[in-house]
Amino acid sequence: MSEITPYQIAIEQLERAARIAEIDPQAIEILKHPQRVIRVSIPVRMDNGSIKVFTGYRSQHNNALGPYKGGVRYHPNVTMDEVIALSMWMTWKVSLAGLPLGGGKGGVAVNPKELSKGELERLTRGYVRAIAPFIGPDVDVPAPDVGTDAQVMAWFLDEYEKVVRATRKGVVTSKPVELGGSLGRIYSTGYGVAVITREAVKEFLEEKSPEELTVAIQGYGNVGSYTAIFLHEMGFKIVAVSDSKGGIYSKDGLDPKKVLEHKKKTRSVVGYKEAKTITNKELLELDIDILIPAALENVITSENMKNIKAKLIVEGANGPTTPEAEEYLFKEKKSLVVPDFLANAGGVIVSFFEQVQNWTWTQWSEDEVKRRLEAQMITAFKKVVDEWNRLDKKVVLRDAAMSIAVRRVADAMKLRGWY
Ligand code: GLU
């Protein structure tokens, strides 16, 4: 673990962008602070009759471009610091993707794997009641993140509608399709990561075709598993994947769908028969072409940066690389990091499509969702490459992406008269 916190990292990234893009220091001063952070206590009746109190947060970083948008995380390590950083990263993500949305994020410090389904439902309903006065379809719209899924969103919607005594489908996204969710939302983040990886290979590893390139993916949840499945379909060779219990490696390549079946049965990728067991640390340091961290923050740090061999790192997770490691990889190893808020924007882009469908009482076909998602991801990628070229390729890709994202928010704040 690195000694620097996610919020400190987010501030450092913002300050770098401010210098490079020459953004008004007054705007930067505003953007360093979340507009509002809500901290709530959620008492939950556990199955054994006892009461346990969980702590939850919602950070609303900036809404100059539109309603706050971002997931809710259920993880034992959730802290206010982390939630604020994640909400700031959402502001850049929606801005770069060109969406009319702001940045927000929520979280509850809990290990959802230790709760029964009933306990999880009561926790979710308690969290919703606590934050209900501060959210809404045109105020702040949550979605899933690490440890939450479409079922949690269904309870979320139901509880919110009970509180406000009206139907409000648009209060959350990534709902089950039966309750107004968008087709394609379930795999949209992974699909987007795969599309960006394919585009980054064309742009940065010119001479190589997918078949010649090896990929390792850390994390086999919603993001990691779908990224693996789509990259495999595109022809890439997935040689290693992992989850919180450990990793697997096969020189000849894995079949991601079969690995997922194994994980569904046994709760881990470990033990998959046609592969050798490795640790998460080993996975990150493998001699491969493309590394995709798709789990949590702070995994590529000053401690292991010297051992990272991948030439291209595509961030499926939010915040997996520290600024120091990113700079080192770029300067010393000539490796490029495609930043999280570009690479993993597919989820929130389809969340926005879901909002549009909810507002207009329509349902788009899966093909339409996929086509629009791909187009929007490629547009954002091209904008970043153009900006990077304009900056003579002297800075890390994140700096170029941040310049575009922060400038758009700063312009909106200026027009509103915030500075
Ligand atoms: N939690 C996802 C993210 O980090 C999705 C957010 C959303 O759909 O609002 O981008």
Coordinates of C-alpha atoms and ligand atoms in Angstrom, one line a residue:
M1 CA 0.0 0.0 0.0
S2 CA 1.2 3.4 -0.8
E3 CA 1.4 6.1 1.9
I4 CA -0.5 8.7 -0.1
T5 CA -4.3 8.7 0.1
P6 CA -6.6 8.8 -2.9
Y7 CA -7.8 12.3 -2.2
Q8 CA -4.2 13.5 -2.1
I9 CA -3.6 11.8 -5.4
A10 CA -6.6 13.5 -6.9
I11 CA -5.4 16.9 -5.8
E12 CA -1.9 16.2 -7.2
Q13 CA -3.4 15.2 -10.6
L14 CA -5.6 18.4 -10.6
E15 CA -2.6 20.6 -9.8
R16 CA -0.6 19.1 -12.6
A17 CA -3.4 19.6 -15.1
A18 CA -3.8 23.2 -13.9
R19 CA -0.2 23.9 -14.7
I20 CA -0.2 22.3 -18.1
A21 CA -3.6 23.6 -19.3
E22 CA -3.1 27.0 -17.6
I23 CA -6.5 27.0 -16.0
D24 CA -7.5 30.0 -13.8
P25 CA -6.3 29.2 -10.2
Q26 CA -9.6 30.4 -8.8
A27 CA -11.4 27.5 -10.7
I28 CA -8.8 25.1 -9.4
E29 CA -9.3 26.3 -5.8
I30 CA -13.0 25.6 -6.1
L31 CA -12.4 22.2 -7.8
K32 CA -10.1 21.0 -5.0
H33 CA -13.1 20.8 -2.7
P34 CA -16.2 18.7 -3.0
Q35 CA -19.3 20.9 -2.9
R36 CA -21.0 18.7 -0.3
V37 CA -20.1 15.5 1.6
I38 CA -22.9 13.7 3.5
R39 CA -21.9 11.2 6.3
V40 CA -24.7 9.0 7.6
S41 CA -25.0 6.2 10.3
I42 CA -27.1 3.3 9.1
P43 CA -28.5 1.0 11.9
V44 CA -29.3 -2.4 10.5
R45 CA -31.2 -5.3 12.1
M46 CA -28.9 -8.3 11.5
D47 CA -30.4 -11.8 11.0
N48 CA -29.4 -12.8 14.6
G49 CA -31.6 -10.0 16.0
S50 CA -28.7 -7.6 17.0
I51 CA -28.3 -4.1 15.6
K52 CA -25.2 -3.1 13.8
V53 CA -24.4 0.5 12.8
F54 CA -22.7 1.1 9.4
T55 CA -21.2 4.3 8.2
G56 CA -22.1 5.6 4.7
Y57 CA -21.1 8.6 2.6
R58 CA -22.1 10.5 -0.4
S59 CA -19.7 13.1 -1.9
Q60 CA -21.1 15.6 -4.4
H61 CA -18.0 17.0 -6.0
N62 CA -19.2 19.4 -8.7
N63 CA -22.5 20.0 -10.6
A64 CA -21.5 22.8 -12.9
L65 CA -22.2 20.6 -16.0
G66 CA -25.3 18.8 -14.6
P67 CA -26.6 16.6 -11.9
Y68 CA -24.1 14.7 -9.8
K69 CA -23.5 11.1 -11.1
G70 CA -21.5 8.2 -9.8
G71 CA -21.6 4.8 -8.1
V72 CA -22.0 3.6 -4.6
R73 CA -19.3 1.3 -3.2
Y74 CA -19.8 -1.4 -0.5
H75 CA -16.3 -2.3 0.7
P76 CA -14.7 -2.6 4.2
N77 CA -12.0 0.0 3.3
V78 CA -14.4 2.8 2.3
T79 CA -13.5 6.1 3.9
M80 CA -14.6 9.7 3.4
D81 CA -11.2 10.5 1.9
E82 CA -11.7 7.7 -0.7
V83 CA -15.3 8.7 -1.6
I84 CA -14.3 12.3 -2.1
A85 CA -11.4 11.3 -4.5
L86 CA -13.7 9.0 -6.4
S87 CA -16.3 11.7 -6.7
M88 CA -13.7 14.1 -8.1
W89 CA -12.6 11.4 -10.6
M90 CA -16.3 11.1 -11.7
T91 CA -16.3 14.9 -12.5
W92 CA -13.5 14.4 -14.9
K93 CA -15.0 11.2 -16.3
V94 CA -18.3 12.7 -17.3
S95 CA -16.7 15.9 -18.5
L96 CA -14.3 14.1 -20.8
A97 CA -17.0 11.9 -22.1
G98 CA -18.9 15.1 -23.1
L99 CA -21.9 14.3 -20.8
P100 CA -24.2 16.9 -19.3
L101 CA -23.5 15.6 -15.8
G102 CA -21.4 16.3 -12.7
G103 CA -19.3 14.1 -10.4
G104 CA -20.5 12.3 -7.3
K105 CA -19.8 9.1 -5.4
G106 CA -21.1 7.2 -2.4
G107 CA -19.9 4.3 -0.3
V108 CA -20.6 2.3 2.8
A109 CA -17.9 0.8 5.0
V110 CA -19.0 -2.9 4.9
N111 CA -18.0 -6.2 3.6
P112 CA -21.0 -7.2 1.5
K113 CA -19.7 -10.8 1.2
E114 CA -20.3 -11.2 5.0
L115 CA -24.0 -10.1 4.8
S116 CA -27.0 -12.2 4.0
K117 CA -29.3 -11.1 1.2
G118 CA -31.8 -9.8 3.7
E119 CA -29.1 -7.8 5.6
L120 CA -27.8 -6.3 2.4
E121 CA -31.3 -5.2 1.4
R122 CA -32.0 -3.6 4.9
L123 CA -28.6 -1.9 4.7
T124 CA -29.4 -0.5 1.2
R125 CA -32.8 0.7 2.2
G126 CA -31.3 2.4 5.4
Y127 CA -28.7 4.1 3.3
V128 CA -31.3 5.4 0.8
R129 CA -33.5 6.8 3.6
A130 CA -30.5 8.6 5.1
I131 CA -29.4 10.3 1.8
A132 CA -32.9 10.6 0.1
P133 CA -33.2 14.4 0.8
F134 CA -30.0 15.0 -1.1
I135 CA -30.5 12.9 -4.3
G136 CA -33.0 12.6 -7.1
P137 CA -33.2 12.2 -10.9
D138 CA -32.2 15.9 -11.6
V139 CA -30.1 16.3 -8.4
D140 CA -27.7 13.3 -7.9
V141 CA -28.1 9.9 -9.5
P142 CA -26.2 6.9 -8.0
A143 CA -25.3 3.6 -9.7
P144 CA -23.3 0.5 -8.8
D145 CA -19.6 0.4 -8.1
V146 CA -17.4 -2.2 -6.3
G147 CA -19.6 -4.5 -4.2
T148 CA -23.0 -3.3 -5.5
D149 CA -25.1 -4.5 -8.5
A150 CA -28.4 -4.2 -10.3
Q151 CA -30.3 -5.9 -7.4
V152 CA -28.9 -3.3 -5.0
M153 CA -30.1 -0.6 -7.5
A154 CA -33.6 -2.2 -7.5
W155 CA -33.9 -2.0 -3.7
F156 CA -32.5 1.6 -4.0
L157 CA -35.2 2.6 -6.5
D158 CA -38.0 1.0 -4.5
E159 CA -37.0 2.6 -1.2
Y160 CA -36.5 6.0 -2.8
E161 CA -39.9 5.8 -4.4
K162 CA -41.5 4.9 -1.1
V163 CA -39.8 7.9 0.6
V164 CA -40.9 10.4 -2.1
R165 CA -44.3 8.7 -2.7
A166 CA -44.0 8.9 -6.5
T167 CA -42.4 6.9 -9.3
R168 CA -38.8 8.2 -10.0
K169 CA -37.2 5.7 -12.3
G170 CA -34.3 8.0 -13.0
V171 CA -33.0 8.2 -9.4
V172 CA -30.5 5.4 -10.0
T173 CA -29.0 3.8 -13.1
S174 CA -27.9 0.3 -13.9
K175 CA -31.2 -0.9 -12.7
P176 CA -32.5 -4.4 -13.8
V177 CA -33.9 -4.0 -17.4
E178 CA -37.4 -4.9 -16.0
L179 CA -37.3 -1.8 -13.8
G180 CA -36.2 0.6 -16.5
G181 CA -32.5 -0.3 -16.9
S182 CA -30.8 0.0 -20.2
L183 CA -29.9 -3.0 -22.3
G184 CA -26.1 -3.4 -22.4
R185 CA -25.4 -1.6 -19.1
I186 CA -24.3 -4.7 -17.4
Y187 CA -21.2 -5.2 -19.6
S188 CA -20.8 -1.5 -20.7
T189 CA -17.7 -0.7 -18.6
G190 CA -15.8 -3.8 -19.7
Y191 CA -16.9 -3.3 -23.3
G192 CA -15.6 0.3 -23.1
V193 CA -12.3 -0.8 -21.6
A194 CA -11.9 -3.3 -24.5
V195 CA -12.7 -0.7 -27.1
I196 CA -10.2 1.7 -25.6
T197 CA -7.5 -1.0 -25.4
R198 CA -8.0 -1.8 -29.1
E199 CA -7.8 1.9 -30.0
A200 CA -4.7 2.4 -27.8
V201 CA -3.0 -0.6 -29.5
K202 CA -3.7 0.9 -32.9
E203 CA -2.4 4.3 -31.8
F204 CA 0.6 3.4 -29.6
L205 CA 1.7 -0.2 -30.5
E206 CA 1.2 0.4 -34.2
E207 CA 3.0 -2.7 -35.7
K208 CA 1.2 -5.2 -33.5
S209 CA -2.1 -7.1 -34.2
P210 CA -4.2 -8.3 -31.2
E211 CA -3.2 -11.9 -31.8
E212 CA 0.4 -11.0 -31.1
L213 CA -0.3 -9.3 -27.8
T214 CA -0.6 -10.7 -24.3
V215 CA -2.9 -9.3 -21.7
A216 CA -3.1 -9.7 -17.9
I217 CA -6.2 -8.4 -16.0
Q218 CA -6.2 -7.8 -12.2
G219 CA -9.8 -8.2 -10.9
Y220 CA -12.5 -10.5 -12.2
G221 CA -15.6 -8.7 -11.1
N222 CA -18.0 -6.9 -13.4
V223 CA -15.3 -4.8 -15.1
G224 CA -12.4 -7.3 -15.3
S225 CA -14.5 -10.3 -16.5
Y226 CA -16.3 -8.4 -19.3
T227 CA -13.1 -6.7 -20.4
A228 CA -11.5 -10.2 -20.7
I229 CA -14.5 -11.6 -22.6
F230 CA -14.5 -8.7 -25.2
L231 CA -10.8 -8.5 -25.6
H232 CA -10.7 -12.3 -26.2
E233 CA -13.4 -11.8 -28.9
M234 CA -11.3 -9.1 -30.5
G235 CA -8.4 -11.6 -30.7
F236 CA -6.2 -10.7 -27.8
K237 CA -4.5 -13.4 -25.8
I238 CA -5.5 -13.2 -22.1
V239 CA -2.7 -15.0 -20.3
A240 CA -3.5 -14.1 -16.7
V241 CA -6.5 -12.9 -14.5
S242 CA -7.0 -12.6 -10.8
D243 CA -9.4 -11.7 -8.0
S244 CA -9.0 -10.9 -4.3
K245 CA -8.1 -14.6 -3.6
G246 CA -5.3 -14.8 -6.1
G247 CA -4.6 -15.2 -9.8
I248 CA -4.2 -17.8 -12.6
Y249 CA -1.7 -17.8 -15.5
S250 CA -1.6 -19.8 -18.8
K251 CA 1.0 -19.1 -21.4
D252 CA -1.3 -20.4 -24.2
G253 CA -4.1 -18.1 -23.1
L254 CA -7.3 -18.5 -21.1
D255 CA -10.9 -18.8 -22.2
P256 CA -12.5 -15.9 -20.2
K257 CA -16.1 -17.3 -20.4
K258 CA -15.0 -20.6 -18.9
V259 CA -13.0 -18.8 -16.2
L260 CA -16.1 -16.9 -15.3
E261 CA -18.2 -20.1 -15.1
H262 CA -15.5 -21.4 -12.7
K263 CA -15.6 -18.3 -10.6
K264 CA -19.5 -18.4 -10.4
K265 CA -19.3 -21.9 -9.1
T266 CA -16.4 -21.5 -6.7
R267 CA -16.4 -17.7 -6.0
S268 CA -12.8 -17.4 -7.3
V269 CA -10.8 -17.7 -10.5
V270 CA -8.2 -19.7 -8.4
G271 CA -8.4 -23.4 -9.0
Y272 CA -9.3 -23.1 -12.7
K273 CA -7.8 -26.3 -14.1
E274 CA -6.0 -25.3 -17.3
A275 CA -3.8 -22.7 -15.5
K276 CA -1.1 -22.2 -12.9
T277 CA -1.8 -20.3 -9.7
I278 CA 0.0 -17.0 -9.2
T279 CA -0.3 -14.1 -6.7
N280 CA -1.7 -10.7 -7.5
K281 CA 1.8 -9.2 -7.1
E282 CA 3.1 -11.7 -9.7
L283 CA 0.3 -10.8 -12.1
L284 CA 1.2 -7.1 -12.1
E285 CA 4.8 -7.9 -12.8
L286 CA 4.4 -10.5 -15.6
D287 CA 6.3 -10.1 -18.8
I288 CA 3.2 -9.2 -20.9
D289 CA 2.3 -6.4 -23.4
I290 CA -0.9 -5.0 -21.8
L291 CA -1.8 -4.8 -18.1
I292 CA -5.3 -4.0 -17.1
P293 CA -5.8 -3.2 -13.4
A294 CA -9.5 -3.6 -12.9
A295 CA -9.9 -3.9 -9.1
L296 CA -9.1 -1.2 -6.6
E297 CA -6.9 1.9 -6.1
N298 CA -3.2 2.1 -5.4
V299 CA -1.8 -1.2 -7.0
I300 CA 0.9 0.3 -9.3
T301 CA 3.0 2.3 -6.8
S302 CA 6.6 3.3 -6.0
E303 CA 7.0 -0.2 -4.5
N304 CA 6.5 -2.2 -7.7
M305 CA 6.8 0.3 -10.6
K306 CA 10.4 -0.8 -11.4
N307 CA 9.1 -4.4 -11.9
I308 CA 6.2 -3.5 -14.2
K309 CA 7.0 -4.8 -17.7
A310 CA 3.8 -4.0 -19.7
K311 CA 4.2 -1.3 -22.4
L312 CA 0.5 -0.4 -22.2
I313 CA -1.5 -0.1 -19.0
V314 CA -5.2 0.5 -19.3
E315 CA -6.9 1.5 -16.1
G316 CA -10.2 -0.5 -15.7
A317 CA -10.3 0.4 -12.0
N318 CA -10.5 3.9 -10.6
G319 CA -7.1 5.2 -9.3
P320 CA -4.9 2.1 -9.6
T321 CA -1.7 4.0 -10.5
T322 CA -0.1 6.6 -8.2
P323 CA 1.2 9.8 -9.9
E324 CA 4.8 8.8 -9.0
A325 CA 4.5 5.4 -10.6
E326 CA 2.8 6.8 -13.7
E327 CA 5.6 9.4 -14.2
Y328 CA 8.3 6.8 -13.7
L329 CA 6.7 4.3 -16.2
F330 CA 6.4 7.1 -18.8
K331 CA 9.9 8.6 -18.4
E332 CA 12.0 5.5 -17.5
K333 CA 10.2 2.7 -19.2
K334 CA 8.4 4.5 -22.1
S335 CA 5.2 2.8 -21.0
L336 CA 1.8 4.5 -21.3
V337 CA -1.0 4.5 -18.9
V338 CA -4.5 5.1 -20.4
P339 CA -6.2 6.8 -17.5
D340 CA -9.2 5.4 -15.6
F341 CA -11.6 8.3 -16.4
L342 CA -11.1 7.7 -20.1
A343 CA -10.7 3.9 -20.1
N344 CA -13.6 3.0 -17.8
A345 CA -16.1 5.6 -18.8
G346 CA -18.3 3.1 -20.7
G347 CA -20.3 2.4 -17.5
V348 CA -21.3 6.0 -16.9
I349 CA -21.9 6.6 -20.6
V350 CA -24.5 3.9 -20.7
S351 CA -25.8 5.1 -17.3
F352 CA -26.4 8.4 -19.1
F353 CA -28.2 6.5 -22.0
E354 CA -30.3 5.0 -19.3
Q355 CA -31.2 8.4 -17.9
V356 CA -32.2 9.6 -21.5
Q357 CA -34.3 6.5 -22.0
N358 CA -36.0 7.0 -18.6
W359 CA -36.7 10.7 -19.2
T360 CA -38.2 9.9 -22.6
W361 CA -40.0 6.7 -21.7
T362 CA -38.2 4.8 -24.4
Q363 CA -36.1 1.7 -24.7
W364 CA -33.1 1.5 -27.1
S365 CA -32.0 -1.7 -28.7
E366 CA -28.9 -3.4 -27.5
D367 CA -27.2 -2.7 -30.9
E368 CA -28.0 1.0 -30.6
V369 CA -26.6 1.2 -27.1
K370 CA -23.4 -0.6 -28.2
R371 CA -23.0 1.5 -31.3
R372 CA -23.5 4.8 -29.5
L373 CA -21.2 3.7 -26.6
E374 CA -18.4 2.8 -29.0
A375 CA -18.7 6.0 -30.9
Q376 CA -18.6 8.1 -27.7
M377 CA -15.6 6.2 -26.3
I378 CA -13.7 6.7 -29.6
T379 CA -14.5 10.4 -29.7
A380 CA -13.1 10.8 -26.2
F381 CA -10.0 8.8 -27.0
K382 CA -9.3 10.9 -30.1
K383 CA -9.7 14.1 -28.2
V384 CA -7.1 12.9 -25.7
V385 CA -4.7 11.8 -28.4
D386 CA -5.0 15.2 -30.2
E387 CA -4.4 17.1 -27.0
W388 CA -1.4 14.8 -26.2
N389 CA 0.1 15.5 -29.6
R390 CA -0.5 19.2 -29.1
L391 CA 1.5 18.9 -25.9
D392 CA 4.3 17.3 -28.0
K393 CA 3.8 14.0 -26.2
K394 CA 5.9 15.4 -23.3
V395 CA 3.4 14.6 -20.5
V396 CA 1.6 11.5 -19.4
L397 CA -1.7 10.8 -21.2
R398 CA -3.6 11.6 -18.0
D399 CA -2.4 15.2 -18.1
A400 CA -3.7 15.6 -21.6
A401 CA -7.1 14.0 -20.6
M402 CA -7.3 16.1 -17.4
S403 CA -6.6 19.3 -19.4
I404 CA -9.7 18.7 -21.5
A405 CA -11.9 17.6 -18.7
V406 CA -11.0 20.3 -16.2
R407 CA -11.2 23.0 -18.8
R408 CA -14.8 22.1 -19.7
V409 CA -15.8 22.2 -16.0
A410 CA -13.9 25.4 -15.4
D411 CA -15.6 27.0 -18.4
A412 CA -19.1 26.0 -17.1
M413 CA -18.3 27.4 -13.7
K414 CA -17.1 30.7 -15.3
L415 CA -20.3 31.0 -17.3
R416 CA -22.3 30.4 -14.1
G417 CA -20.4 33.2 -12.4
W418 CA -18.8 31.0 -9.7
Y419 CA -15.5 32.8 -10.1
Ligands
GLU1 N1 -19.2 3.2 -10.7 C1 -19.0 3.5 -12.1 C2 -17.8 4.4 -12.3 O1 -16.9 4.5 -11.5 C3 -20.3 3.9 -12.8 C4 -20.9 5.2 -12.4 C5 -22.2 5.5 -13.0 O2 -22.7 4.8 -13.9 O3 -22.8 6.5 -12.6 O4 -17.7 5.0 -13.4

